[in-house]
Short mmCIF file of C-alpha atoms in Angstrom, two decimals:
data_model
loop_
_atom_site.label_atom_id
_atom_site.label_comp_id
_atom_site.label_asym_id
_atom_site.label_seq_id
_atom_site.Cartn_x
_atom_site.Cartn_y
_atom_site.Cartn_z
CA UNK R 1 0.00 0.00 0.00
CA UNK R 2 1.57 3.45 -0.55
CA UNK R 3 2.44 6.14 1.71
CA UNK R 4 -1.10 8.30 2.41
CA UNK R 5 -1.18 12.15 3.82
CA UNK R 6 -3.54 12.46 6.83
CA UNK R 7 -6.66 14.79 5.50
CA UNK R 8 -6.30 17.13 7.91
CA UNK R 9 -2.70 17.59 6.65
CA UNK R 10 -3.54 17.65 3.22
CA UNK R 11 -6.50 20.06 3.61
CA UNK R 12 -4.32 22.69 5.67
CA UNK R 13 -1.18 22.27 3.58
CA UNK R 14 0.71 22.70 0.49
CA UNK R 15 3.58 20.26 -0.45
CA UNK R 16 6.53 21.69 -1.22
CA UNK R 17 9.19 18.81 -1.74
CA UNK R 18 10.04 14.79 -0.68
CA UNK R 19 12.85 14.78 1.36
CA UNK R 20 14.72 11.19 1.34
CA UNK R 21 12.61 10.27 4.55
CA UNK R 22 9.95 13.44 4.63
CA UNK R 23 7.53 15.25 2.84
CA UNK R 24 7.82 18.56 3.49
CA UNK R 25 4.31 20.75 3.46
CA UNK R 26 3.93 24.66 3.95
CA UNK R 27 0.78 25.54 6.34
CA UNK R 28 -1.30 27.71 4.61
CA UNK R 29 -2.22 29.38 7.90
CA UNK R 30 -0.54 33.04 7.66
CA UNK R 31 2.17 32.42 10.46
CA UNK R 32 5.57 31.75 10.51
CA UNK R 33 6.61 30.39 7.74
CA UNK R 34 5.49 27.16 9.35
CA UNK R 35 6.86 23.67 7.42
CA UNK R 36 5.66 20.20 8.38
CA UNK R 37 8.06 17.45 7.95
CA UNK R 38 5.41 14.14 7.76
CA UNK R 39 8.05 10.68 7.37
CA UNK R 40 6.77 8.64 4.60
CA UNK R 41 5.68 5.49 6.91
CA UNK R 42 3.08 3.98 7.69
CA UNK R 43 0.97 3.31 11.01
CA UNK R 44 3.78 5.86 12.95
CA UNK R 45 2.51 8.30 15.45
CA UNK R 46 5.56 8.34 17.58
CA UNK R 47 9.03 9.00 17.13
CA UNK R 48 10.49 6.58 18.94
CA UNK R 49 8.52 4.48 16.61
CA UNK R 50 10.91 4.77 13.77
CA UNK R 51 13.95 2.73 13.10
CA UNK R 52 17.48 4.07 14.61
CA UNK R 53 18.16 4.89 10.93
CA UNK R 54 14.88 6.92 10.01
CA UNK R 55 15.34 8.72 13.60
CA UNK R 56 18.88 9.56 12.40
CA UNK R 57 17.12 10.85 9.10
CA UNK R 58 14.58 12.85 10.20
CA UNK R 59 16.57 14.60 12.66
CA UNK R 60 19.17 15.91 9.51
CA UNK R 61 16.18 17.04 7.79
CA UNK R 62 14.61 18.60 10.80
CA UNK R 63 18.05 20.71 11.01
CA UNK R 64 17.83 21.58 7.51
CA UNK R 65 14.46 22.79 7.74
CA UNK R 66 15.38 24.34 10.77
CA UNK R 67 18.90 26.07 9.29
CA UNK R 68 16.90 27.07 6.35
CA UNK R 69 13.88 29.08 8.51
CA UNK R 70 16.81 30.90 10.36
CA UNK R 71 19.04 31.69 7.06
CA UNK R 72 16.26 32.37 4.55
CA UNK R 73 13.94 34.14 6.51
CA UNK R 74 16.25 35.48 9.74
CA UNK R 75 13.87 34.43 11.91
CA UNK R 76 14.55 35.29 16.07
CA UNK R 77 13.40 31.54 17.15
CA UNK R 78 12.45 27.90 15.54
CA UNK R 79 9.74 26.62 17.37
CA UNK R 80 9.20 22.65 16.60
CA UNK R 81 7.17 20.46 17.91
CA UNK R 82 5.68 16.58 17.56
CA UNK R 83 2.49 17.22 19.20
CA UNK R 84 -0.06 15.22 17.50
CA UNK R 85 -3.33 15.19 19.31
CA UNK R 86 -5.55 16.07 16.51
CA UNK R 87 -3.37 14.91 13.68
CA UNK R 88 -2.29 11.21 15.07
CA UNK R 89 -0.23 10.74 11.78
CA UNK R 90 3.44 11.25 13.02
CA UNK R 91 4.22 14.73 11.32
CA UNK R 92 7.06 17.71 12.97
CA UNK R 93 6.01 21.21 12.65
CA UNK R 94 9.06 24.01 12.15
CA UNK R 95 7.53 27.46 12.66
CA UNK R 96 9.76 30.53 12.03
CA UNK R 97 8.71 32.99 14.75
CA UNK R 98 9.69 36.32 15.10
CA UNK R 99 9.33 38.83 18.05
CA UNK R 100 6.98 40.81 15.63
CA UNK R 101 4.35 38.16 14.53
CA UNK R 102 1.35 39.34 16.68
CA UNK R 103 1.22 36.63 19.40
CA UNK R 104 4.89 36.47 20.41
CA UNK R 105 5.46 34.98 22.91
CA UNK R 106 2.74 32.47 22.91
CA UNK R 107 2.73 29.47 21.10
CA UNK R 108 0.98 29.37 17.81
CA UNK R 109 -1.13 26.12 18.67
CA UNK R 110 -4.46 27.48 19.85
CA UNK R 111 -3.32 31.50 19.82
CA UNK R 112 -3.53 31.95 15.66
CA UNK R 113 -6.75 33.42 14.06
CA UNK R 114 -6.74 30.99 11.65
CA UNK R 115 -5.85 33.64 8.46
CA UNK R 116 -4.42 32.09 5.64
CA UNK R 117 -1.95 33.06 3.12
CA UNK R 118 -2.93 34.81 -0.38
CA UNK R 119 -2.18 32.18 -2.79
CA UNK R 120 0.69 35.18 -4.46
CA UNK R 121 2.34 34.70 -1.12
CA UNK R 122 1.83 30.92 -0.49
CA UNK R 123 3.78 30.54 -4.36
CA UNK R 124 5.95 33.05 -3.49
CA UNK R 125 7.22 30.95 -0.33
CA UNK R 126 6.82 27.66 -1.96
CA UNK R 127 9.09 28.60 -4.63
CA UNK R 128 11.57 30.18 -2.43
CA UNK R 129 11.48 27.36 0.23
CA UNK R 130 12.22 24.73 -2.74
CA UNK R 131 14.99 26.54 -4.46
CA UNK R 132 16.74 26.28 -1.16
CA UNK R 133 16.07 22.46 -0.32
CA UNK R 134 16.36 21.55 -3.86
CA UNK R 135 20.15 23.52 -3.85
CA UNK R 136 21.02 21.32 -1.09
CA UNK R 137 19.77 17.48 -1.88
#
């Protein structure tokens, strides 16, 4: 059976690129930028669920993602997070957050309006986000 997106994920995101272990989608909630890394396996909702290899994995492309927030967008702080309570589907959020962005500093879970991104912007960031990962695979 192949690899399927949660529907939640796929209804509030926008993929951007696979990763060799990861997916990686752009929220199209107007925060951040805010990336989801979701591992293409199935039945995982826990880290410590993945093989010593894949853990190894996701953590490099968790730094990338997390490198890339800081460099392309000189962002003040990273915020990530494996929460999962309404999304079981093992995913990592990276959210860039800056001192300016309205509800610093709160967390974004449950303090966002819930605005989303013009779809100029969302291409704008998509395109951007991909050049970089795409520059370093």
């Amino acid at each position: 059976m192949a690899f399927e997106l949660d529907k939640q994920l796929a209804k509030e995101t926008i993929k951007i690129i696979s990763l060799p272990l990861c997916d990686v989608l752009l929220s199209k909630e107007d925060i951040g930028p805010w990336l989801i890394l979701v591992p293409r396996v199935d039945n995982k909702t826990e880290l410590f669920q993945l093989t010593p290899k894949e853990q190894q994995q996701l953590l490099q492309e968790s730094s990338l993602i997390g490198e890339m927030l800081k460099v392309e967008f000189n962002a003040d702080k990273i915020n990530v997070a494996a929460i999962g309570n309404i999304v079981s589907q093992l995913h990592v959020h990276h959210v860039a957050r800056f001192y300016q962005d309205g509800i610093w500093p709160k967390p974004i879970w449950g303090n966002t309006c819930g605005q989303q991104m013009s779809d100029d912007k969302l291409n704008h960031l998509m395109e951007q986000i991909g050049t970089y990962l795409t520059a370093r695979l």
